[in-house]
Tab-separated table of N, CA and C in Angstrom:
chain	number	residue	atom	x	y	z
M	21	MET	N	0.880	-1.169	0.021
M	21	MET	CA	-0.013	0.020	0.037
M	21	MET	C	0.873	1.256	0.029
M	22	ARG	N	0.405	2.265	-0.744
M	22	ARG	CA	1.085	3.497	-0.806
M	22	ARG	C	0.209	4.679	-0.401
M	23	TRP	N	0.685	5.703	-0.040
M	23	TRP	CA	-0.073	6.946	0.314
M	23	TRP	C	0.200	8.092	-0.676
M	24	VAL	N	-0.840	8.838	-1.016
M	24	VAL	CA	-0.553	9.948	-1.857
M	24	VAL	C	-1.535	11.113	-1.513
M	25	SER	N	-1.179	12.291	-1.668
M	25	SER	CA	-2.083	13.435	-1.382
M	25	SER	C	-2.553	14.092	-2.664
M	26	ASP	N	-3.830	14.462	-2.780
M	26	ASP	CA	-4.293	15.137	-4.002
M	26	ASP	C	-4.060	16.593	-3.881
M	27	ASP	N	-4.518	17.328	-4.925
M	27	ASP	CA	-4.233	18.758	-4.988
M	27	ASP	C	-5.028	19.500	-3.924
M	28	ALA	N	-6.076	18.923	-3.348
M	28	ALA	CA	-6.861	19.593	-2.224
M	28	ALA	C	-6.353	19.153	-0.889
M	29	GLY	N	-5.202	18.376	-0.758
M	29	GLY	CA	-4.609	18.091	0.385
M	29	GLY	C	-5.166	16.908	1.067
M	30	ARG	N	-6.176	16.163	0.423
M	30	ARG	CA	-6.594	14.961	1.045
M	30	ARG	C	-5.666	13.835	0.865
M	31	ARG	N	-5.718	12.899	1.885
M	31	ARG	CA	-4.789	11.794	1.910
M	31	ARG	C	-5.516	10.578	1.325
M	32	TRP	N	-4.867	9.845	0.347
M	32	TRP	CA	-5.467	8.594	-0.203
M	32	TRP	C	-4.512	7.527	-0.036
M	33	SER	N	-5.073	6.375	0.160
M	33	SER	CA	-4.335	5.115	0.178
M	33	SER	C	-4.437	4.531	-1.264
M	34	ALA	N	-3.404	3.904	-1.719
M	34	ALA	CA	-3.472	3.222	-2.999
M	34	ALA	C	-2.998	1.793	-2.771
M	35	GLU	N	-3.773	0.825	-3.354
M	35	GLU	CA	-3.386	-0.494	-3.167
M	35	GLU	C	-3.894	-1.265	-4.406
M	36	ARG	N	-3.127	-2.307	-4.766
M	36	ARG	CA	-3.440	-3.131	-5.892
M	36	ARG	C	-4.501	-4.060	-5.407
M	37	VAL	N	-5.650	-4.094	-6.085
M	37	VAL	CA	-6.761	-4.957	-5.575
M	37	VAL	C	-6.985	-6.128	-6.672
M	38	GLY	N	-6.249	-6.115	-7.738
M	38	GLY	CA	-6.536	-7.185	-8.667
M	38	GLY	C	-5.669	-7.013	-9.996
M	39	ARG	N	-5.855	-8.072	-10.863
M	39	ARG	CA	-5.030	-7.907	-12.141
M	39	ARG	C	-5.984	-8.316	-13.266
M	40	THR	N	-6.050	-7.679	-14.402
M	40	THR	CA	-6.810	-8.082	-15.570
M	40	THR	C	-6.114	-9.289	-16.205
M	41	SER	N	-6.859	-10.072	-16.889
M	41	SER	CA	-6.414	-11.263	-17.612
M	41	SER	C	-5.585	-10.942	-18.705
M	42	GLY	N	-5.846	-9.912	-19.371
M	42	GLY	CA	-5.106	-9.445	-20.617
M	42	GLY	C	-5.690	-10.209	-21.773
M	43	LEU	N	-6.896	-10.950	-21.584
M	43	LEU	CA	-7.417	-11.716	-22.690
M	43	LEU	C	-8.325	-10.935	-23.565
M	44	ILE	N	-8.852	-9.759	-23.071
M	44	ILE	CA	-9.732	-8.940	-23.894
M	44	ILE	C	-8.997	-7.606	-24.172
M	45	PRO	N	-8.661	-7.355	-25.496
M	45	PRO	CA	-7.913	-6.227	-25.907
M	45	PRO	C	-8.820	-4.948	-25.769
M	46	VAL	N	-8.145	-3.885	-25.282
M	46	VAL	CA	-8.812	-2.587	-25.211
M	46	VAL	C	-8.938	-2.009	-26.612
M	47	LYS	N	-7.685	-2.113	-27.346
M	47	LYS	CA	-7.637	-1.648	-28.725
M	47	LYS	C	-7.291	-2.979	-29.645
M	48	ASN	N	-7.941	-3.101	-30.655
M	48	ASN	CA	-7.623	-4.257	-31.561
M	48	ASN	C	-6.324	-4.050	-32.305
M	49	LYS	N	-5.233	-4.662	-31.848
M	49	LYS	CA	-4.017	-4.608	-32.713
M	49	LYS	C	-3.699	-5.869	-33.362
M	50	LYS	N	-3.445	-5.960	-34.527
M	50	LYS	CA	-3.100	-7.107	-35.317
M	50	LYS	C	-1.758	-7.661	-34.799
M	51	GLY	N	-1.852	-8.975	-34.499
M	51	GLY	CA	-0.615	-9.607	-34.164
M	51	GLY	C	-0.002	-9.418	-32.858
M	52	SER	N	-0.783	-8.740	-31.934
M	52	SER	CA	-0.291	-8.581	-30.626
M	52	SER	C	-1.306	-8.935	-29.527
M	53	PHE	N	-0.875	-9.449	-28.495
M	53	PHE	CA	-1.727	-9.831	-27.403
M	53	PHE	C	-1.700	-8.715	-26.318
M	54	PRO	N	-2.811	-8.385	-25.669
M	54	PRO	CA	-2.786	-7.425	-24.629
M	54	PRO	C	-2.136	-7.950	-23.386
M	55	GLU	N	-1.444	-7.120	-22.703
M	55	GLU	CA	-0.743	-7.432	-21.453
M	55	GLU	C	-1.637	-7.274	-20.305
M	56	PRO	N	-1.474	-8.020	-19.326
M	56	PRO	CA	-2.254	-7.840	-18.000
M	56	PRO	C	-1.997	-6.552	-17.424
M	57	GLN	N	-2.895	-6.007	-16.726
M	57	GLN	CA	-2.735	-4.797	-16.090
M	57	GLN	C	-3.217	-4.960	-14.659
M	58	ASP	N	-2.616	-4.164	-13.729
M	58	ASP	CA	-3.039	-4.094	-12.273
M	58	ASP	C	-4.195	-3.183	-12.086
M	59	ILE	N	-5.122	-3.488	-11.230
M	59	ILE	CA	-6.175	-2.744	-10.923
M	59	ILE	C	-5.796	-1.967	-9.583
M	60	VAL	N	-5.767	-0.766	-9.611
M	60	VAL	CA	-5.397	0.047	-8.331
M	60	VAL	C	-6.592	0.843	-7.833
M	61	ARG	N	-6.919	0.564	-6.400
M	61	ARG	CA	-7.917	1.334	-5.799
M	61	ARG	C	-7.369	2.368	-4.892
M	62	PHE	N	-7.967	3.539	-5.057
M	62	PHE	CA	-7.649	4.685	-4.246
M	62	PHE	C	-8.856	4.946	-3.247
M	63	SER	N	-8.518	4.972	-1.968
M	63	SER	CA	-9.451	5.258	-0.903
M	63	SER	C	-9.063	6.504	-0.158
M	64	CYS	N	-9.990	7.398	0.092
M	64	CYS	CA	-9.625	8.669	0.720
M	64	CYS	C	-9.783	8.443	2.261
M	65	GLU	N	-8.660	8.568	2.936
M	65	GLU	CA	-8.518	8.297	4.361
M	65	GLU	C	-8.900	9.631	5.160
M	66	SER	N	-8.764	10.743	4.493
M	66	SER	CA	-9.089	12.014	5.254
M	66	SER	C	-10.471	12.451	5.070
M	67	ASP	N	-11.288	12.004	4.114
M	67	ASP	CA	-12.661	12.330	3.865
M	67	ASP	C	-13.363	11.122	3.453
M	68	HIS	N	-14.051	10.447	4.322
M	68	HIS	CA	-14.745	9.122	4.117
M	68	HIS	C	-15.943	9.282	3.182
M	69	ALA	N	-16.461	10.459	3.105
M	69	ALA	CA	-17.557	10.833	2.193
M	69	ALA	C	-17.171	10.699	0.764
M	70	GLU	N	-15.894	10.759	0.436
M	70	GLU	CA	-15.323	10.685	-0.947
M	70	GLU	C	-15.356	9.220	-1.330
M	71	ARG	N	-15.917	8.899	-2.504
M	71	ARG	CA	-15.954	7.548	-2.933
M	71	ARG	C	-14.602	7.059	-3.419
M	72	ALA	N	-14.393	5.737	-3.305
M	72	ALA	CA	-13.158	5.137	-3.858
M	72	ALA	C	-13.071	5.278	-5.332
M	73	ARG	N	-11.818	5.191	-5.786
M	73	ARG	CA	-11.583	5.327	-7.257
M	73	ARG	C	-10.759	4.158	-7.656
M	74	GLU	N	-10.998	3.689	-8.835
M	74	GLU	CA	-10.195	2.553	-9.400
M	74	GLU	C	-9.672	2.860	-10.886
M	75	VAL	N	-8.512	2.394	-11.116
M	75	VAL	CA	-7.959	2.606	-12.471
M	75	VAL	C	-6.948	1.368	-12.688
M	76	THR	N	-6.749	1.105	-14.051
M	76	THR	CA	-5.827	0.092	-14.362
M	76	THR	C	-4.482	0.738	-14.743
M	77	THR	N	-3.375	0.032	-14.448
M	77	THR	CA	-2.113	0.581	-14.876
M	77	THR	C	-1.236	-0.617	-15.267
M	78	LYS	N	-0.079	-0.354	-15.798
M	78	LYS	CA	0.912	-1.376	-16.207
M	78	LYS	C	1.156	-2.336	-14.923
M	79	ALA	N	1.191	-3.648	-15.212
M	79	ALA	CA	1.440	-4.525	-14.178
M	79	ALA	C	2.809	-4.313	-13.526
M	80	GLY	N	2.904	-4.390	-12.249
M	80	GLY	CA	4.139	-4.231	-11.541
M	80	GLY	C	3.903	-3.773	-10.054
M	81	LEU	N	5.004	-3.392	-9.398
M	81	LEU	CA	4.811	-3.015	-8.046
M	81	LEU	C	4.471	-1.621	-7.831
M	82	LEU	N	3.555	-1.270	-6.962
M	82	LEU	CA	3.246	0.215	-6.758
M	82	LEU	C	4.397	0.947	-6.255
M	83	GLU	N	5.354	0.310	-5.652
M	83	GLU	CA	6.581	0.980	-5.201
M	83	GLU	C	7.523	1.516	-6.327
M	84	GLN	N	7.247	0.978	-7.526
M	84	GLN	CA	8.024	1.304	-8.777
M	84	GLN	C	7.456	2.675	-9.269
M	85	LEU	N	6.251	3.086	-8.873
M	85	LEU	CA	5.645	4.320	-9.416
M	85	LEU	C	6.235	5.453	-8.592
M	86	THR	N	6.556	6.641	-9.168
M	86	THR	CA	6.893	7.768	-8.367
M	86	THR	C	5.629	8.437	-7.846
M	87	ASP	N	5.820	9.344	-6.826
M	87	ASP	CA	4.694	10.043	-6.281
M	87	ASP	C	3.933	10.825	-7.344
M	88	SER	N	4.530	11.456	-8.237
M	88	SER	CA	3.809	12.197	-9.260
M	88	SER	C	3.088	11.249	-10.305
M	89	GLU	N	3.597	10.024	-10.605
M	89	GLU	CA	2.809	9.147	-11.430
M	89	GLU	C	1.629	8.522	-10.619
M	90	LEU	N	1.861	8.235	-9.345
M	90	LEU	CA	0.674	7.873	-8.563
M	90	LEU	C	-0.416	8.876	-8.478
M	91	ARG	N	-0.006	10.140	-8.285
M	91	ARG	CA	-0.969	11.238	-8.214
M	91	ARG	C	-1.671	11.454	-9.591
M	92	ALA	N	-0.948	11.147	-10.655
M	92	ALA	CA	-1.562	11.281	-12.047
M	92	ALA	C	-2.628	10.252	-12.098
M	93	LEU	N	-2.303	9.068	-11.749
M	93	LEU	CA	-3.247	7.961	-11.712
M	93	LEU	C	-4.535	8.225	-10.993
M	94	LEU	N	-4.356	8.899	-9.699
M	94	LEU	CA	-5.500	9.232	-8.897
M	94	LEU	C	-6.360	10.289	-9.745
M	95	ASN	N	-5.701	11.189	-10.365
M	95	ASN	CA	-6.404	12.286	-11.004
M	95	ASN	C	-7.247	11.771	-12.208
M	96	ILE	N	-6.929	10.621	-12.859
M	96	ILE	CA	-7.641	10.040	-13.892
M	96	ILE	C	-8.632	9.001	-13.461
M	97	ALA	N	-8.485	8.510	-12.279
M	97	ALA	CA	-9.259	7.362	-11.824
M	97	ALA	C	-10.727	7.652	-11.661
M	98	PRO	N	-11.665	6.956	-12.374
M	98	PRO	CA	-13.063	7.216	-12.159
M	98	PRO	C	-13.462	6.574	-10.831
M	99	LYS	N	-14.584	7.056	-10.280
M	99	LYS	CA	-15.066	6.639	-9.038
M	99	LYS	C	-15.585	5.120	-9.192
M	100	ALA	N	-15.291	4.438	-8.248
M	100	ALA	CA	-15.614	2.915	-8.220
M	100	ALA	C	-17.170	2.764	-8.054
M	101	PRO	N	-17.727	1.700	-8.644
M	101	PRO	CA	-19.130	1.535	-8.466
M	101	PRO	C	-19.444	1.124	-7.164
């Protein structure tokens, strides 16, 4: 688990909650197979009224992402259902 703050100063936890199979391509590319991606969930620890957000990213360890990359993922992550 990692921690990141958004532009409003709220504190979010980021954790990998799953991985896509890579069997269904997002874009149809001839001759290539899609790679699995990690599903990252962001939960706001400083404002529990804020809904969790989820986004997919290249498979790997969260620790490999810089703080700015993690913040960028948070900014594009849609709210989880």
